[in-house]
Amino acid sequence: MDVIADIAVQGAQMVLVLVLAPLFTGLVRKLKARLLRRRGPSIFQPYRDLLRLLRKEVVLAENASWLFRVAPYLIFAATWVAAALVPTFATGLVFSWSADLIAIIALLGSARFFLALAGLDIGTSFGGIGSSREMLIGTLAEPAMIMIVFTLALVVGSTQLATMAEHMLVPGVGLRVSLGLALIALVMVAIAENARIPVDNPATHLELTMVHEAMVLEYSGRHLAMIELASALKLQLYVALIACVFAPWGLARDGEGIAAYAIGTLAFLGKLAVGGFLLALFETSIAKMRVFRVPEFLGAALMLGLLGTLLLFVSRSL
């Protein structure tokens, strides 16, 4: 019975991230509209958009290969698995042993690889521009993410997220400059990886600046629905990751029971609400930067991660 209960809790985690991802995207859009003194769409609009896309017929270009048709499912699967590995309401899940930060980076890197290939497959100029820009961002964001992982691993002694969350709950951790630098760097990487302002604007289709939208312009129907859902999952993943590592309060531990899981779920919903408000507030208070300044933005994230690692080495050698 214990095994069945553990599998049920793990399944609830996978369903929870899948169900909440469009809601979180809708919440951010609604909050941005309200901050700009507009009414904005309903927070449930992303669900309607996904259902509408699923009902539409798929239109493929004549020169589309099998890779173009398969890529949306591979991107969605890799992103869903990565999002399900991040502890949201509990830490002692069945697959906690595999919830490793490096594994999550690898899964997201695989999704990026297939998305870039799909953008190049049709052979359009927009797809090529978007793929080249996406890979440029990836080559800068992934080293910054690795330095953040090094910083966290030096503090905690592990790269497993469940271990990190439980370590951060210990009162002796306290405030550390290196953790603050890692948090700022992780937020910057999350903004770049999710194509948010100031790096990219997912609400526009300006050919001179768009990155993510340029790669998916040729998709339609259920293929586009898979990519849009994967994009929502990725945005929620980074918020859950930041909450798990830097604000793990409310997470249920192994064997604490249904009440603890319910409290953990409510706490996760609260963290998503706070994260959505901060993201909407940030995006409405800053302008989009030009593309050639993105390397400077991500270079700053890399330097912050490197500085956090060096500070830990220096403080331990004194």
XYZ file of C-alpha atoms in Angstrom:
318
model
C 0.000 0.000 0.000
C 2.851 2.383 0.767
C 4.250 1.918 -2.728
C 0.849 2.634 -4.292
C 0.455 5.754 -2.142
C 3.941 6.982 -3.103
C 3.215 6.454 -6.792
C -0.127 8.260 -6.379
C 1.615 11.264 -4.793
C 4.193 11.313 -7.583
C 1.387 11.142 -10.147
C -0.356 14.035 -8.391
C 2.862 16.051 -8.714
C 2.997 15.404 -12.476
C -0.691 16.280 -12.945
C -0.387 19.377 -10.735
C 2.408 20.971 -12.770
C 0.591 20.149 -16.019
C -2.719 21.636 -14.882
C -1.291 24.742 -13.231
C 1.114 25.758 -16.014
C -1.504 27.422 -18.304
C -3.144 29.018 -15.258
C 0.156 30.581 -14.213
C 0.699 31.962 -17.715
C -2.821 33.398 -17.689
C -2.209 34.927 -14.270
C 0.933 36.713 -15.448
C -0.867 38.075 -18.532
C -3.802 39.269 -16.416
C -1.562 40.965 -13.863
C 0.445 42.690 -16.611
C -2.750 43.989 -18.167
C -4.069 45.281 -14.827
C -0.741 46.979 -14.067
C -1.027 48.727 -17.457
C -4.590 49.821 -16.568
C -6.146 47.441 -19.068
C -8.813 44.833 -18.414
C -6.884 42.006 -20.025
C -7.973 38.448 -20.879
C -9.232 35.958 -18.337
C -6.633 33.953 -16.426
C -8.253 30.858 -17.985
C -7.682 32.102 -21.547
C -4.583 29.857 -22.079
C -6.789 26.777 -21.478
C -9.231 28.001 -24.151
C -6.360 28.692 -26.550
C -4.969 25.189 -26.064
C -8.377 23.576 -26.612
C -8.899 25.682 -29.743
C -5.503 24.640 -31.125
C -6.148 20.964 -30.345
C -9.381 21.085 -32.370
C -7.717 22.721 -35.395
C -6.284 20.849 -38.332
C -2.507 20.640 -38.615
C -1.106 22.471 -41.651
C 2.384 21.375 -42.663
C 4.804 22.919 -45.132
C 5.606 20.821 -48.180
C 9.258 20.431 -47.230
C 8.572 19.558 -43.566
C 10.381 16.382 -42.539
C 9.466 13.816 -39.858
C 11.567 15.816 -37.404
C 9.270 18.820 -37.730
C 6.251 16.648 -36.836
C 7.922 14.788 -33.964
C 9.731 17.740 -32.356
C 6.671 19.237 -30.529
C 6.036 15.960 -28.705
C 9.704 15.535 -27.782
C 9.875 19.135 -26.528
C 6.702 18.703 -24.488
C 7.815 15.356 -23.009
C 11.278 16.604 -21.988
C 9.869 19.794 -20.453
C 7.071 17.964 -18.602
C 9.515 15.462 -17.085
C 11.836 18.290 -16.026
C 8.938 20.241 -14.475
C 7.666 17.134 -12.667
C 11.093 16.536 -11.101
C 11.118 19.889 -9.274
C 9.542 19.467 -5.806
C 6.432 21.633 -5.609
C 4.448 20.526 -2.541
C 6.585 17.655 -1.139
C 10.207 16.490 -1.124
C 9.979 12.767 -0.387
C 8.512 11.678 -3.741
C 9.292 8.422 -5.534
C 11.435 10.098 -8.177
C 13.199 12.467 -5.770
C 16.454 10.576 -6.345
C 16.361 11.680 -9.995
C 15.401 15.302 -9.237
C 18.920 16.509 -9.888
C 19.639 20.030 -11.116
C 22.103 18.781 -13.736
C 19.510 16.297 -15.062
C 16.936 19.086 -15.305
C 19.412 21.293 -17.214
C 20.067 18.377 -19.591
C 16.338 17.830 -20.200
C 15.764 21.514 -20.926
C 18.842 21.559 -23.169
C 17.401 18.618 -25.123
C 14.108 20.461 -25.574
C 15.999 23.536 -26.813
C 17.993 21.368 -29.263
C 14.852 19.877 -30.836
C 13.160 23.292 -30.986
C 16.137 24.795 -32.823
C 16.232 21.847 -35.234
C 12.519 22.253 -35.932
C 13.065 25.963 -36.623
C 15.761 25.108 -39.181
C 13.879 22.186 -40.741
C 11.477 24.227 -42.889
C 14.254 26.406 -44.240
C 12.567 29.786 -43.768
C 14.560 32.896 -42.908
C 12.557 33.494 -39.705
C 13.177 29.945 -38.488
C 16.896 30.268 -39.138
C 17.130 33.622 -37.345
C 15.170 32.338 -34.360
C 17.203 29.129 -34.081
C 20.544 30.938 -34.278
C 19.452 33.441 -31.622
C 18.087 30.650 -29.413
C 21.371 28.765 -29.567
C 23.276 31.982 -28.810
C 21.167 32.468 -25.690
C 21.602 28.811 -24.780
C 25.394 28.899 -25.054
C 25.451 31.807 -22.602
C 22.642 30.721 -20.261
C 23.791 27.143 -19.683
C 27.304 28.047 -18.384
C 25.674 30.596 -16.065
C 23.282 27.898 -14.860
C 26.167 25.486 -14.264
C 27.935 28.116 -12.106
C 24.725 28.571 -10.113
C 24.581 24.797 -9.599
C 28.216 24.829 -8.412
C 27.403 27.553 -5.882
C 24.375 25.703 -4.526
C 26.192 22.368 -4.488
C 29.066 23.858 -2.479
C 26.622 25.177 0.133
C 24.400 22.089 0.331
C 26.819 19.320 -0.655
C 24.450 17.869 -3.242
C 22.784 18.735 -6.527
C 19.527 16.965 -5.647
C 16.650 19.393 -5.233
C 15.010 17.534 -2.343
C 18.286 17.659 -0.390
C 18.676 21.359 -1.213
C 15.150 22.173 -0.004
C 15.608 20.296 3.269
C 19.039 21.902 3.814
C 17.638 25.405 3.277
C 15.005 24.767 5.949
C 17.724 24.288 8.586
C 17.992 27.497 10.691
C 21.813 27.377 10.628
C 21.994 28.205 6.907
C 21.332 31.904 7.469
C 21.888 34.634 4.926
C 24.863 34.173 2.621
C 26.165 36.601 0.012
C 26.909 33.710 -2.342
C 23.287 32.510 -2.154
C 22.059 36.034 -2.892
C 24.303 36.217 -5.963
C 23.093 32.780 -7.085
C 19.462 33.879 -6.687
C 19.959 37.000 -8.827
C 21.824 34.979 -11.466
C 19.089 32.309 -11.508
C 16.391 34.947 -12.007
C 18.346 36.424 -14.926
C 18.793 32.987 -16.505
C 15.083 32.231 -16.003
C 14.111 35.451 -17.799
C 16.379 34.631 -20.740
C 15.406 30.958 -20.958
C 11.699 31.782 -20.997
C 12.026 34.531 -23.619
C 10.630 37.169 -21.276
C 11.178 40.933 -21.257
C 13.851 42.408 -21.473
C 15.437 39.545 -23.478
C 12.409 38.756 -25.668
C 8.740 39.658 -25.840
C 6.459 36.632 -26.334
C 3.505 38.899 -27.182
C 5.004 40.402 -30.349
C 6.108 39.129 -33.756
C 8.663 41.744 -34.707
C 11.039 40.026 -37.092
C 14.013 42.112 -35.983
C 13.816 41.070 -32.340
C 11.793 37.891 -31.859
C 13.547 34.689 -30.820
C 11.159 31.998 -29.603
C 8.213 33.004 -31.800
C 10.395 32.938 -34.932
C 11.053 29.214 -34.462
C 7.378 28.244 -34.047
C 5.790 30.444 -36.737
C 5.228 27.456 -39.049
C 3.490 25.335 -36.411
C -0.276 25.021 -36.131
C -2.963 22.880 -34.537
C -1.979 20.290 -31.962
C 1.730 20.780 -32.719
C 1.526 24.428 -31.687
C -0.560 23.425 -28.631
C 2.236 21.075 -27.487
C 4.845 23.826 -27.886
C 2.705 26.438 -26.101
C 2.053 24.033 -23.217
C 5.755 23.192 -23.013
C 6.537 26.919 -22.886
C 4.059 27.392 -20.008
C 5.553 24.390 -18.192
C 9.054 25.831 -18.560
C 8.027 29.186 -17.100
C 6.354 27.494 -14.143
C 9.382 25.194 -13.728
C 11.741 28.109 -13.108
C 9.380 29.701 -10.578
C 9.028 26.333 -8.801
C 12.813 25.878 -8.918
C 13.467 29.269 -7.327
C 10.789 28.591 -4.699
C 12.131 25.091 -3.968
C 15.727 26.217 -3.433
C 15.364 29.701 -1.949
C 11.871 29.597 -0.358
C 11.135 25.943 0.501
C 8.709 26.823 3.292
C 5.590 24.668 3.398
C 7.075 21.685 1.548
C 5.849 18.375 2.997
C 8.508 15.884 3.982
C 8.477 12.139 3.476
C 5.635 10.404 5.367
C 4.038 13.533 6.829
C 0.564 12.643 5.528
C -2.265 14.168 3.528
C -2.594 17.294 5.688
C 1.044 18.190 5.053
C 0.564 17.618 1.314
C -2.479 19.929 1.335
C -0.488 22.630 3.147
C 2.366 22.153 0.679
C -0.018 22.558 -2.262
C -1.494 25.760 -0.816
C 2.005 27.078 -0.152
C 3.013 26.305 -3.752
C -0.048 28.143 -5.074
C 0.904 31.130 -2.933
C 4.474 31.057 -4.242
C 3.193 30.945 -7.826
C 0.958 33.949 -7.141
C 3.853 35.925 -5.660
C 6.176 34.874 -8.483
C 3.593 35.826 -11.105
C 3.062 39.251 -9.538
C 6.814 39.967 -9.319
C 7.305 38.850 -12.937
C 4.421 41.008 -14.171
C 5.674 43.988 -12.156
C 9.208 43.577 -13.519
C 8.077 43.251 -17.127
C 5.851 46.320 -16.951
C 8.614 48.453 -15.453
C 11.401 47.662 -17.921
C 11.850 47.990 -21.689
C 13.013 45.269 -24.028
C 16.720 45.405 -24.756
C 18.274 45.073 -28.189
C 19.386 41.602 -29.245
C 23.103 42.367 -29.273
C 22.895 43.342 -25.599
C 21.614 39.909 -24.538
C 25.190 38.514 -24.239
C 25.977 41.322 -21.771
C 22.867 40.434 -19.756
C 23.708 36.739 -19.577
C 27.408 37.513 -19.107
C 26.444 39.371 -15.943
C 24.533 36.274 -14.766
C 27.605 34.124 -15.452
C 29.837 36.515 -13.510
C 27.427 36.536 -10.556
C 27.391 32.732 -10.480
C 31.187 32.618 -10.741
C 31.554 35.246 -8.006
C 29.257 33.246 -5.714
C 31.402 30.139 -6.238
C 34.655 32.036 -5.641
C 33.282 33.632 -2.472
C 32.529 30.187 -1.071
C 36.038 28.940 -1.876
C 37.650 32.023 -0.320
C 35.474 31.929 2.818
C 36.294 28.247 3.370
C 40.043 28.765 2.952
C 40.211 31.515 5.609
